[in-house]
GROMACS .gro file of C-alpha atoms in nm:
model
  393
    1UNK     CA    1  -6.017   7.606   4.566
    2UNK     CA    2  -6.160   7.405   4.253
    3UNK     CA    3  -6.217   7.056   4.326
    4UNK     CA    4  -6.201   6.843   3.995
    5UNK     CA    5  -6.328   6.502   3.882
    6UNK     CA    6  -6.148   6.237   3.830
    7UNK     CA    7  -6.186   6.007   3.546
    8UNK     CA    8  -5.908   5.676   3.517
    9UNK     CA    9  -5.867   5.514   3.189
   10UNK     CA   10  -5.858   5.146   3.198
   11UNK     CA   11  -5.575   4.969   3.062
   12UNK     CA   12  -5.497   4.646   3.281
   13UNK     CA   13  -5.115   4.678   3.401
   14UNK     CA   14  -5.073   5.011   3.316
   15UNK     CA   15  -5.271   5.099   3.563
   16UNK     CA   16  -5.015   5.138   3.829
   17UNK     CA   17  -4.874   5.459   3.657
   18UNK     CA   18  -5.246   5.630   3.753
   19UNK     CA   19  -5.139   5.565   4.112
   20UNK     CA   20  -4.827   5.768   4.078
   21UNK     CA   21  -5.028   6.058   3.870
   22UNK     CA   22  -5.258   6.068   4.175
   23UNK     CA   23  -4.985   6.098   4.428
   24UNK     CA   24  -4.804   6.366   4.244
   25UNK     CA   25  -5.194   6.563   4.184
   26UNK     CA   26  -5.235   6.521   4.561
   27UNK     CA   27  -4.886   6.659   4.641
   28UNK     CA   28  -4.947   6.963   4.430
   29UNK     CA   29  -5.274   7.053   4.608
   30UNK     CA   30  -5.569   6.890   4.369
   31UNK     CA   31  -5.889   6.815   4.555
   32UNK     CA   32  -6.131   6.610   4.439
   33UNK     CA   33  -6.468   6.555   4.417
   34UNK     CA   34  -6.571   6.257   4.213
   35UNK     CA   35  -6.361   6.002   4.086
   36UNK     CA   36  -6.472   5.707   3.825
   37UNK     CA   37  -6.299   5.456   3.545
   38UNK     CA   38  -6.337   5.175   3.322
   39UNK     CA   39  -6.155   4.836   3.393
   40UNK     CA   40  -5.851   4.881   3.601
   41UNK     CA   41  -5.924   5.276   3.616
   42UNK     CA   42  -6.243   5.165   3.767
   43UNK     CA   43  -6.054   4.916   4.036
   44UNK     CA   44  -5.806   5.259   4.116
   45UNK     CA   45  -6.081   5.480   4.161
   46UNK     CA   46  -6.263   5.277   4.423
   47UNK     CA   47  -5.949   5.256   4.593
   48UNK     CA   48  -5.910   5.642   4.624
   49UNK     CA   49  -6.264   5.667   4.696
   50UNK     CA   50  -6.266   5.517   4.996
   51UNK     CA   51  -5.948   5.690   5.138
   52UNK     CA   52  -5.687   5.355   5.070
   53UNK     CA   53  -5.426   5.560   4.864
   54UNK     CA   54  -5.182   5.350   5.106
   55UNK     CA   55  -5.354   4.991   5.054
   56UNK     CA   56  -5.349   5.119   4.737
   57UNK     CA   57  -4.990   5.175   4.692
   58UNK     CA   58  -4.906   4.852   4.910
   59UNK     CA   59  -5.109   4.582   4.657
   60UNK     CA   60  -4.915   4.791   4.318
   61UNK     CA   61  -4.591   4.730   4.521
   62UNK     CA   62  -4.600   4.408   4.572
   63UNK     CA   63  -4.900   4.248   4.260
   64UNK     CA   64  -4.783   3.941   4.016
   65UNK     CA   65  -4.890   3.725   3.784
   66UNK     CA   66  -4.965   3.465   4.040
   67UNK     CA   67  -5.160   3.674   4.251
   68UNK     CA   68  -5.410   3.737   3.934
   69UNK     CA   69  -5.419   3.427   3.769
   70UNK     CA   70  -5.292   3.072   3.858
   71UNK     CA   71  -5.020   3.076   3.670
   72UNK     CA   72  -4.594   3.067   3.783
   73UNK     CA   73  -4.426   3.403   3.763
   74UNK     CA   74  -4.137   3.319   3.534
   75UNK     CA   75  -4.373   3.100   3.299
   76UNK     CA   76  -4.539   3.433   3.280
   77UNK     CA   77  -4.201   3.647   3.193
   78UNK     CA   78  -4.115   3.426   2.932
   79UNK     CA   79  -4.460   3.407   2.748
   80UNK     CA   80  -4.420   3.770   2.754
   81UNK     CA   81  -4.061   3.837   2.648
   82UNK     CA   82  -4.079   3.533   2.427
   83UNK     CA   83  -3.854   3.310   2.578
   84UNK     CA   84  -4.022   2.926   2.438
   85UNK     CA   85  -3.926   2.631   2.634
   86UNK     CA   86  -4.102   2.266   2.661
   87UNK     CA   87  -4.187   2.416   3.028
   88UNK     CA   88  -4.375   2.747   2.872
   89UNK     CA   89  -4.521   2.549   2.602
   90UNK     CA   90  -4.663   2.275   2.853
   91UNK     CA   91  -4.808   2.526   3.048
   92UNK     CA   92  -4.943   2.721   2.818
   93UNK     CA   93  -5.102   2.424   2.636
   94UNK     CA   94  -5.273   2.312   3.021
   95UNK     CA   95  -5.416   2.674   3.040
   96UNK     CA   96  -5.565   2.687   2.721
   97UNK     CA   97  -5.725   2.412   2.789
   98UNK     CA   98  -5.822   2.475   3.122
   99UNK     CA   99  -5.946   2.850   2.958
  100UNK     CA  100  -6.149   2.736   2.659
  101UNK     CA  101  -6.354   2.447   2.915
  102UNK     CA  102  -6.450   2.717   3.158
  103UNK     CA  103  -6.511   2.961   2.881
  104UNK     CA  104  -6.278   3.210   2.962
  105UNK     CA  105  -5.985   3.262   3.228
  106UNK     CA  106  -6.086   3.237   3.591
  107UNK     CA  107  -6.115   3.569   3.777
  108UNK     CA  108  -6.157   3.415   4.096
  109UNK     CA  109  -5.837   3.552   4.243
  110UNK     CA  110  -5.904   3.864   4.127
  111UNK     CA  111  -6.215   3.846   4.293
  112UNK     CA  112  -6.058   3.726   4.625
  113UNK     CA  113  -5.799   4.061   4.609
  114UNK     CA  114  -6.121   4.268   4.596
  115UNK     CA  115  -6.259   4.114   4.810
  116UNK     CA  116  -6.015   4.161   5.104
  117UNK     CA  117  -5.943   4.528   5.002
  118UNK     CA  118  -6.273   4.725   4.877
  119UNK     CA  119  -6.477   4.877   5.169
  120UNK     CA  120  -6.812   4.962   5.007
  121UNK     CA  121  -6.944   5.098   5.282
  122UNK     CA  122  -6.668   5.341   5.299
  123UNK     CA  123  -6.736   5.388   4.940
  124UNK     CA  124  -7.048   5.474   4.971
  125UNK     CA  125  -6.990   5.694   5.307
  126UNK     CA  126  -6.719   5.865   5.103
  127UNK     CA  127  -6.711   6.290   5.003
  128UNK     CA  128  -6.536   6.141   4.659
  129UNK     CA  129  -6.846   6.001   4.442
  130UNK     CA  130  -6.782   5.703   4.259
  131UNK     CA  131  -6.852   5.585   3.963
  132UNK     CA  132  -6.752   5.327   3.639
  133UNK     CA  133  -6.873   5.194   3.335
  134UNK     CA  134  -6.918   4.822   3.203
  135UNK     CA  135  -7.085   4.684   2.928
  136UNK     CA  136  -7.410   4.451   2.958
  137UNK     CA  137  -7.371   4.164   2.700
  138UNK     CA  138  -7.733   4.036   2.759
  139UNK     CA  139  -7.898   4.337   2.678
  140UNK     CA  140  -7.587   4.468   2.443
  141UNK     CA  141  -7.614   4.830   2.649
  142UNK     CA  142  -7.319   5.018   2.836
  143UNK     CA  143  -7.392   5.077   3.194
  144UNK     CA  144  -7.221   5.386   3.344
  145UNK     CA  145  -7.311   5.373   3.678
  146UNK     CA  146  -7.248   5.550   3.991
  147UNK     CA  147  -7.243   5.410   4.331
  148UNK     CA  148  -7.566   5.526   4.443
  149UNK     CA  149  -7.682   5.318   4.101
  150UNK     CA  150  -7.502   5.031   4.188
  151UNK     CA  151  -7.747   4.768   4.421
  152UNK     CA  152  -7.599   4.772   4.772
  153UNK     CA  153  -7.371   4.441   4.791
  154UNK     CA  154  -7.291   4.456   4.430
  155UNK     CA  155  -6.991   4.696   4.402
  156UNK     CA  156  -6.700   4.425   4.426
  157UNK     CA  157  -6.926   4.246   4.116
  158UNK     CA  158  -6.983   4.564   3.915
  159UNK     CA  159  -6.578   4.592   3.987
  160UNK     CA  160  -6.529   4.306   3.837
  161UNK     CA  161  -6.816   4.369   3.564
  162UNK     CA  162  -6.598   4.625   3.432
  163UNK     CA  163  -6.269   4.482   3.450
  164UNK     CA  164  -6.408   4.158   3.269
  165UNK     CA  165  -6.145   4.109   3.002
  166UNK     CA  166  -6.278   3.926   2.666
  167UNK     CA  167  -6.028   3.655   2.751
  168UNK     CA  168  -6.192   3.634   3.077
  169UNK     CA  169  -6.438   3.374   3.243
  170UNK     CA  170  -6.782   3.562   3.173
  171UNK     CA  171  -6.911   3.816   3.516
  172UNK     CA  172  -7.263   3.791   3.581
  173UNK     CA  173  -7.478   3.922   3.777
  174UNK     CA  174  -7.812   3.889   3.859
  175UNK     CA  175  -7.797   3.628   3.548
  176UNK     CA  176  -7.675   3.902   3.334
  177UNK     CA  177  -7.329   3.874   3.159
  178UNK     CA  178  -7.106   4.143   3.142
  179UNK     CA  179  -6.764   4.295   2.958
  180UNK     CA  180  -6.487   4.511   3.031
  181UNK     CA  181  -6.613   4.858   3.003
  182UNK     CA  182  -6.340   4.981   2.788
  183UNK     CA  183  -6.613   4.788   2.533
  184UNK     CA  184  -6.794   5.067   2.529
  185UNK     CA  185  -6.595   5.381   2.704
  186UNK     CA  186  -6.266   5.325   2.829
  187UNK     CA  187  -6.190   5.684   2.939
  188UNK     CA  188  -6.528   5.823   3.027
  189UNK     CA  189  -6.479   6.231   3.043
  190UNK     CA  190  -6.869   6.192   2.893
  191UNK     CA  191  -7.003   6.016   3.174
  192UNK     CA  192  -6.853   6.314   3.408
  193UNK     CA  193  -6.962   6.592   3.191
  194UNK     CA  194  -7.295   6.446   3.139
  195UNK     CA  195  -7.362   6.463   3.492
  196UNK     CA  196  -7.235   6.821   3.549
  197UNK     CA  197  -6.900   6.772   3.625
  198UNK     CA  198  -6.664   7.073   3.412
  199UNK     CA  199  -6.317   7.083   3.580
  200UNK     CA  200  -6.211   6.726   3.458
  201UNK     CA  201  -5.888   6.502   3.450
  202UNK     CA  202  -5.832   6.258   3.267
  203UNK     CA  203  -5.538   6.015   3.386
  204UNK     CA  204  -5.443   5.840   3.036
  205UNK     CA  205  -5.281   5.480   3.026
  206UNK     CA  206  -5.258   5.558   2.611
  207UNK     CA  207  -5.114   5.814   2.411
  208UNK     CA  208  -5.409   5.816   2.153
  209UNK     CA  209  -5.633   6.095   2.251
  210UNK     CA  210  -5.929   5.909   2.007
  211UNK     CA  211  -5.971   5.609   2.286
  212UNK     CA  212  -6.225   5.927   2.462
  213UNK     CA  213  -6.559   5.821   2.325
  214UNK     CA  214  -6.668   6.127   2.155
  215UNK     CA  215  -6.350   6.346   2.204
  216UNK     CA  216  -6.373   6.546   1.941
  217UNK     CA  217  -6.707   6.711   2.037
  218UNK     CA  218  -6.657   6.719   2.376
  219UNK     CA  219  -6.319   6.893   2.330
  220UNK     CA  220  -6.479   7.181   2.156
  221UNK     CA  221  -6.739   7.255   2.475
  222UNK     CA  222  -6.662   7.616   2.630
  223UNK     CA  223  -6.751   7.508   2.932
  224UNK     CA  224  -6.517   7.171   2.970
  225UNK     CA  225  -6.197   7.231   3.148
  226UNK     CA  226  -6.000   6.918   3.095
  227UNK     CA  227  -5.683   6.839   3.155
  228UNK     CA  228  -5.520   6.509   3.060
  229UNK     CA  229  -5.211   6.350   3.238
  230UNK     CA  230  -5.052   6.137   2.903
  231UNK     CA  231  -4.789   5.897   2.911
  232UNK     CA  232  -4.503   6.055   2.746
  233UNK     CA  233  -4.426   5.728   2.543
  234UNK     CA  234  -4.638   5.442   2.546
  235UNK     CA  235  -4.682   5.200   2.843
  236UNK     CA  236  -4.564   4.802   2.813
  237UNK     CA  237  -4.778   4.564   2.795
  238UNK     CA  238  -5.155   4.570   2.912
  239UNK     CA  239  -5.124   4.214   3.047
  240UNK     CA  240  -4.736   4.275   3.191
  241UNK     CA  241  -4.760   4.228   3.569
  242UNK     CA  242  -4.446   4.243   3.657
  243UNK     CA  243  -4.362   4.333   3.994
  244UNK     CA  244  -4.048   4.520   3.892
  245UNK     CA  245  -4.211   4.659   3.569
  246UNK     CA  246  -4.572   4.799   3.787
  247UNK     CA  247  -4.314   4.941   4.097
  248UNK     CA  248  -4.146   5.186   3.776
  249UNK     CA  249  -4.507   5.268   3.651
  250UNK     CA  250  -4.635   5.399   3.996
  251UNK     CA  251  -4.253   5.614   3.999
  252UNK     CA  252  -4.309   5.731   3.644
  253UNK     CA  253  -4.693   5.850   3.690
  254UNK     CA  254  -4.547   6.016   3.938
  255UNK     CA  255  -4.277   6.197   3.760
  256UNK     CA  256  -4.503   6.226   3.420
  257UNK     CA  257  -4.769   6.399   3.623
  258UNK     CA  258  -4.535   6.630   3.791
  259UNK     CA  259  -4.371   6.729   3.461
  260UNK     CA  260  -4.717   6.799   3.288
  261UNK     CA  261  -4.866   7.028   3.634
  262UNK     CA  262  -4.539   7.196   3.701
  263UNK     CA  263  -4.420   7.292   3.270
  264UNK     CA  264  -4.104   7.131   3.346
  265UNK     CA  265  -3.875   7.053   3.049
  266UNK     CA  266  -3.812   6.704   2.791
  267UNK     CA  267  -4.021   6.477   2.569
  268UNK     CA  268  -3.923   6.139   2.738
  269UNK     CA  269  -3.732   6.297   3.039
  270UNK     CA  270  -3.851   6.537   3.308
  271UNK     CA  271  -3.630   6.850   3.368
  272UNK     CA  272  -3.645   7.143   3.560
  273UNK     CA  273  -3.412   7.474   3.647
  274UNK     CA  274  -3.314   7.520   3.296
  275UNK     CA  275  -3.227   7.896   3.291
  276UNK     CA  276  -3.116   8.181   3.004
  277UNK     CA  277  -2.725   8.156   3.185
  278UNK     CA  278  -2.689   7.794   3.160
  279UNK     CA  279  -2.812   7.764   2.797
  280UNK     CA  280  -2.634   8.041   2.702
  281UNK     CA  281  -2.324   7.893   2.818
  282UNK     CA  282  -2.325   7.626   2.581
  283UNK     CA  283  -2.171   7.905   2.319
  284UNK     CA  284  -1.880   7.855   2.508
  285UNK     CA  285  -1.853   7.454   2.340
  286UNK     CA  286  -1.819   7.650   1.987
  287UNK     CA  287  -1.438   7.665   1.982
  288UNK     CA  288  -1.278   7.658   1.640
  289UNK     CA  289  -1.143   7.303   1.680
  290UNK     CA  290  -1.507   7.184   1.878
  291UNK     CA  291  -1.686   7.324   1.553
  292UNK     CA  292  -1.450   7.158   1.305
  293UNK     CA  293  -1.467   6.864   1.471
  294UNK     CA  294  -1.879   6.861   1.495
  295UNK     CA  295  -1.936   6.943   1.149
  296UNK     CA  296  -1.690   6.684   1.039
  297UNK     CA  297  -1.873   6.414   1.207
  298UNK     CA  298  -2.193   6.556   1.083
  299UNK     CA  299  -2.038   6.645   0.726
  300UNK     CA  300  -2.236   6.939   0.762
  301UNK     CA  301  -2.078   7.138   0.409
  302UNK     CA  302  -1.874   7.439   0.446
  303UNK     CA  303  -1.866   7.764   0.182
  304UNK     CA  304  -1.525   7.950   0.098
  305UNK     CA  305  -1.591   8.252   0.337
  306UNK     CA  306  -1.806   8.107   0.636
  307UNK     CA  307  -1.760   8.061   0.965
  308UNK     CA  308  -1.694   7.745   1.137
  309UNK     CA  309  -1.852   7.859   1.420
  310UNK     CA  310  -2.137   7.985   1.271
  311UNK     CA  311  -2.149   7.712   1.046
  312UNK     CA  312  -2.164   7.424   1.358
  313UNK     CA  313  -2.388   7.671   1.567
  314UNK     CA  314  -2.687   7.687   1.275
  315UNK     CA  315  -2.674   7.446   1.064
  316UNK     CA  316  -2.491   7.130   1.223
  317UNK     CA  317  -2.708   7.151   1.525
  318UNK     CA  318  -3.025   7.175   1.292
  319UNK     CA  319  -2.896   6.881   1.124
  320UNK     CA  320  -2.830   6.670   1.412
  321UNK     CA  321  -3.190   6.720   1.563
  322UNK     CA  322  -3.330   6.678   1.261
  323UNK     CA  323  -3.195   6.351   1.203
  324UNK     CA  324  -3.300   6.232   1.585
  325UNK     CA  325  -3.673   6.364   1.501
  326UNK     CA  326  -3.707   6.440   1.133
  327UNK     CA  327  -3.804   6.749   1.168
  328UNK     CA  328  -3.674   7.106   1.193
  329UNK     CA  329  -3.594   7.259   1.525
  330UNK     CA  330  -3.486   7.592   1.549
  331UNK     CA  331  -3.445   7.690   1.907
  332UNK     CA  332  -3.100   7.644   2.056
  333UNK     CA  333  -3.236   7.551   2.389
  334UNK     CA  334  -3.474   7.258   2.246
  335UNK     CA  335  -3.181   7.184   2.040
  336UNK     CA  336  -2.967   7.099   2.326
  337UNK     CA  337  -3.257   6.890   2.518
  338UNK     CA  338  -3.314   6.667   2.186
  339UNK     CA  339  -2.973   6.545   2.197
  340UNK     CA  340  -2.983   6.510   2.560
  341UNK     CA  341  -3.260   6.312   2.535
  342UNK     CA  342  -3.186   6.121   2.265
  343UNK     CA  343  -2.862   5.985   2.386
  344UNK     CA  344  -2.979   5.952   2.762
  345UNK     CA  345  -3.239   5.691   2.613
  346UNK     CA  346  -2.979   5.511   2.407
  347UNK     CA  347  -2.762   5.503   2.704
  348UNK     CA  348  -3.077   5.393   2.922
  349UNK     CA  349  -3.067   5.640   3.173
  350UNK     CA  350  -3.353   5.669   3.412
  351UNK     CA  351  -3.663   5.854   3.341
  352UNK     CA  352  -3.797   5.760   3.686
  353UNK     CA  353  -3.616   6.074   3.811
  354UNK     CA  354  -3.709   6.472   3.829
  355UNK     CA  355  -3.360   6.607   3.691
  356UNK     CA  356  -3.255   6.955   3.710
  357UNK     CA  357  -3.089   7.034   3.379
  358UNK     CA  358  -2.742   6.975   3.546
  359UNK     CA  359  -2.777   6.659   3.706
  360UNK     CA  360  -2.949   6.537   3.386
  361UNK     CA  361  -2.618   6.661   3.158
  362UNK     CA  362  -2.393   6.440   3.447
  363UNK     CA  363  -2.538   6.120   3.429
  364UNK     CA  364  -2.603   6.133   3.078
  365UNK     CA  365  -2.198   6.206   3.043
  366UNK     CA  366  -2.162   5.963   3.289
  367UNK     CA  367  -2.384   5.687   3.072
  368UNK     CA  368  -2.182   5.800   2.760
  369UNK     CA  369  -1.824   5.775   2.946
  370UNK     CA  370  -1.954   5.399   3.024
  371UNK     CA  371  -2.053   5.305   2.680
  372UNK     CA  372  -1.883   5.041   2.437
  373UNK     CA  373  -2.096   5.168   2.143
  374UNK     CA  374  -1.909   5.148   1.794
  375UNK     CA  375  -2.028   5.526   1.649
  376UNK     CA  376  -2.031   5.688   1.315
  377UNK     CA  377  -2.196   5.902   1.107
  378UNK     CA  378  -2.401   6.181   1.284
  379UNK     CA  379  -2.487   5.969   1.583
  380UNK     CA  380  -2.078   6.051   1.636
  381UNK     CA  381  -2.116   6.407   1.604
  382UNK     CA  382  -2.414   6.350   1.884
  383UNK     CA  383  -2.204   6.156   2.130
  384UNK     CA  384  -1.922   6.415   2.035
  385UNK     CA  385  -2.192   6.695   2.130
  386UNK     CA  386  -2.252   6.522   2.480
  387UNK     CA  387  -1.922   6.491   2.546
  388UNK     CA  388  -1.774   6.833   2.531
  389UNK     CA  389  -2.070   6.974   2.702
  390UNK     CA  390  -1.933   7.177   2.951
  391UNK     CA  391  -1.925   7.158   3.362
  392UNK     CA  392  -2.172   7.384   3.591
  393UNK     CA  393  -1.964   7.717   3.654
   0.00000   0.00000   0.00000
């Protein structure tokens, strides 16, 4: 069986979805080898290393603002979500203060959490090489280092080396300064491939593919097979550690990664057991008074001589998708998921869930028979679409 390297992006919060990528890569049978990141991809991977998926998945569950820096939970929230009060601006005013007479934010909790969780001798003891990259400020070069690189004693610092935000209180070590790696290399499939390393995945925390320091080049080598787990939409916040918000990362890594290994269906939603029968038995929506209706909504024009049916089955449809994604879609089947999709996001259903195609038409229904939403126009004929979609036989 091919064992492949790992390589975690960094990306502070969002790191909690690369814990749910992993457990859905280890579910579907991935081995690995050799595992390394930049910043919080760097803190994962040392995790995994050492064989603490669990201790792992326990500090995600349960991480907040106030374990990471000293600062109140809910001061936190509403610096984040906007919410000014003479509270938020009081605090903020005393860390600012605090921040820019220390030279940075303390780390010092951070430090403590690695501290009582990273096993470097089971790191180094480990069949999973390690590895991460940080950026030297003193001598302005990158550092992509692998544990047997790293001095013994020195892996929680080079932890926190590459995890050292610019906002941060300055990491030294050995009277050398350091930055967060993502500085220099924030997803580091170079660093692997350098060293020999071909069957490579990347775990993203960003839906730009140009964050990959030299990307384009290395895309083009024969002998790279990469895959990359993406986000399907981009991830809040960097600095958002919410405890509710991190808990629905790890669940939709998890369902993301799944989607992407197993070629199940949606852009935004993941969806399996669509079959030839059950798309083909949305024909059965294209009444006479269903396809008057529809193309009334969507004042989709129709010529002396054409049929209705036809008329709502072609052209309506293309015009409703169109007007969700501006562009043309053509197949029936993707036609029907768009508008699925599109209406299931409006109507905030969850995308923490592996659907089959039926139970992802019943809630959405469900969502739509709940919603107070004043429609016209062709987001009308979309919700008239949903509506009149018809039952499992």
């Amino acid at each position: 069986m091919t064992k492949y390297s790992i390589v975690l992006e960094g990306g502070g919060a969002r790191g909690a979805y690369q814990l749910g990528a992993i457990k859905a890569l280890k579910e579907c049978g991935y081995d690995f080898n050799c595992i390394i990141g930049t910043s919080i991809g760097a803190l994962n991977a040392a995790f995994i290393a050492q064989g603490d998926i669990q201790k792992l998945e326990e500090l995600w569950s349960t991480l907040s603002f106030e374990d990471l820096i000293d600062v109140n939970n809910q001061i936190a929230n509403d610096a984040l979500n906007m919410k000014i009060s003479p509270e938020l601006l009081s605090e903020l005013s005393k860390k600012i203060k605090k921040a820019l007479k220390d030279k940075g934010i303390d780390t010092s909790l951070i430090k403590g959490i690695l501290e009582k969780y990273i096993d470097e001798e089971k790191i180094r003891k480990s069949k999973i090489r390690f590895g991460l990259v940080t950026l030297c400020l003193t001598d302005m070069k990158p550092q992509k280092l692998y544990i047997e690189d790293i001095p013994q004693g020195d892996v929680v610092n080079y932890l926190m080396a590459t995890s050292n935000l610019p906002i941060f209180k300055r990491q030294k070590i050995s009277d050398k300064s350091f930055l967060d790696g993502g500085a220099f290399d924030n997803c580091s499939v170079e660093m692997l491939y350098d060293e020999g390393y071909k069957d490579i995945i990347a775990i993203r925390l960003f839906t730009k593919r140009n964050r990959i320091r030299n990307y384009s080049k290395l895309i083009k080598k024969e002998d790279l097979n990469l895959i990359e787990i993406i986000p399907s939409e981009e991830l809040p916040f960097i600095l958002n550690f919410d405890t509710k918000v991190l808990n629905a990362l790890v669940e939709y890594g998890y369902v993301d990664t799944i989607k992407q290994l197993k070629g199940y269906h949606g852009k935004k939603y993941c969806i399996k057991d669509i079959t030839k029968k059950r798309i083909e038995s949305f024909n059965k929506m294209f009444t006479t008074k269903f396809s008057t209706e529809l193309s009334k909504y969507a004042k989709t024009p129709l010529k002396i001589g054409e049929n209705i049916k036809d008329i709502a089955k072609n052209n309506t449809m293309k015009a409703l998708t169109k007007y969700i994604t501006r562009k043309n879609i053509e197949e029936f089947d993707e036609q029907i998921l768009t508008i699925l999709e599109y209406v299931a996001q409006i109507e905030e259903v969850s995308k923490l869930k592996i659907y089959t195609l039926n139970e992802f038409i019943k809630e959405t229904k469900k969502a739509v028979s709940k919603s107070d939403k004043k429609l016209t126009g062709m987001k009308k004929a979309i919700y008239y679409f949903v509506q009149n979609i018809p039952e499992e036989e």
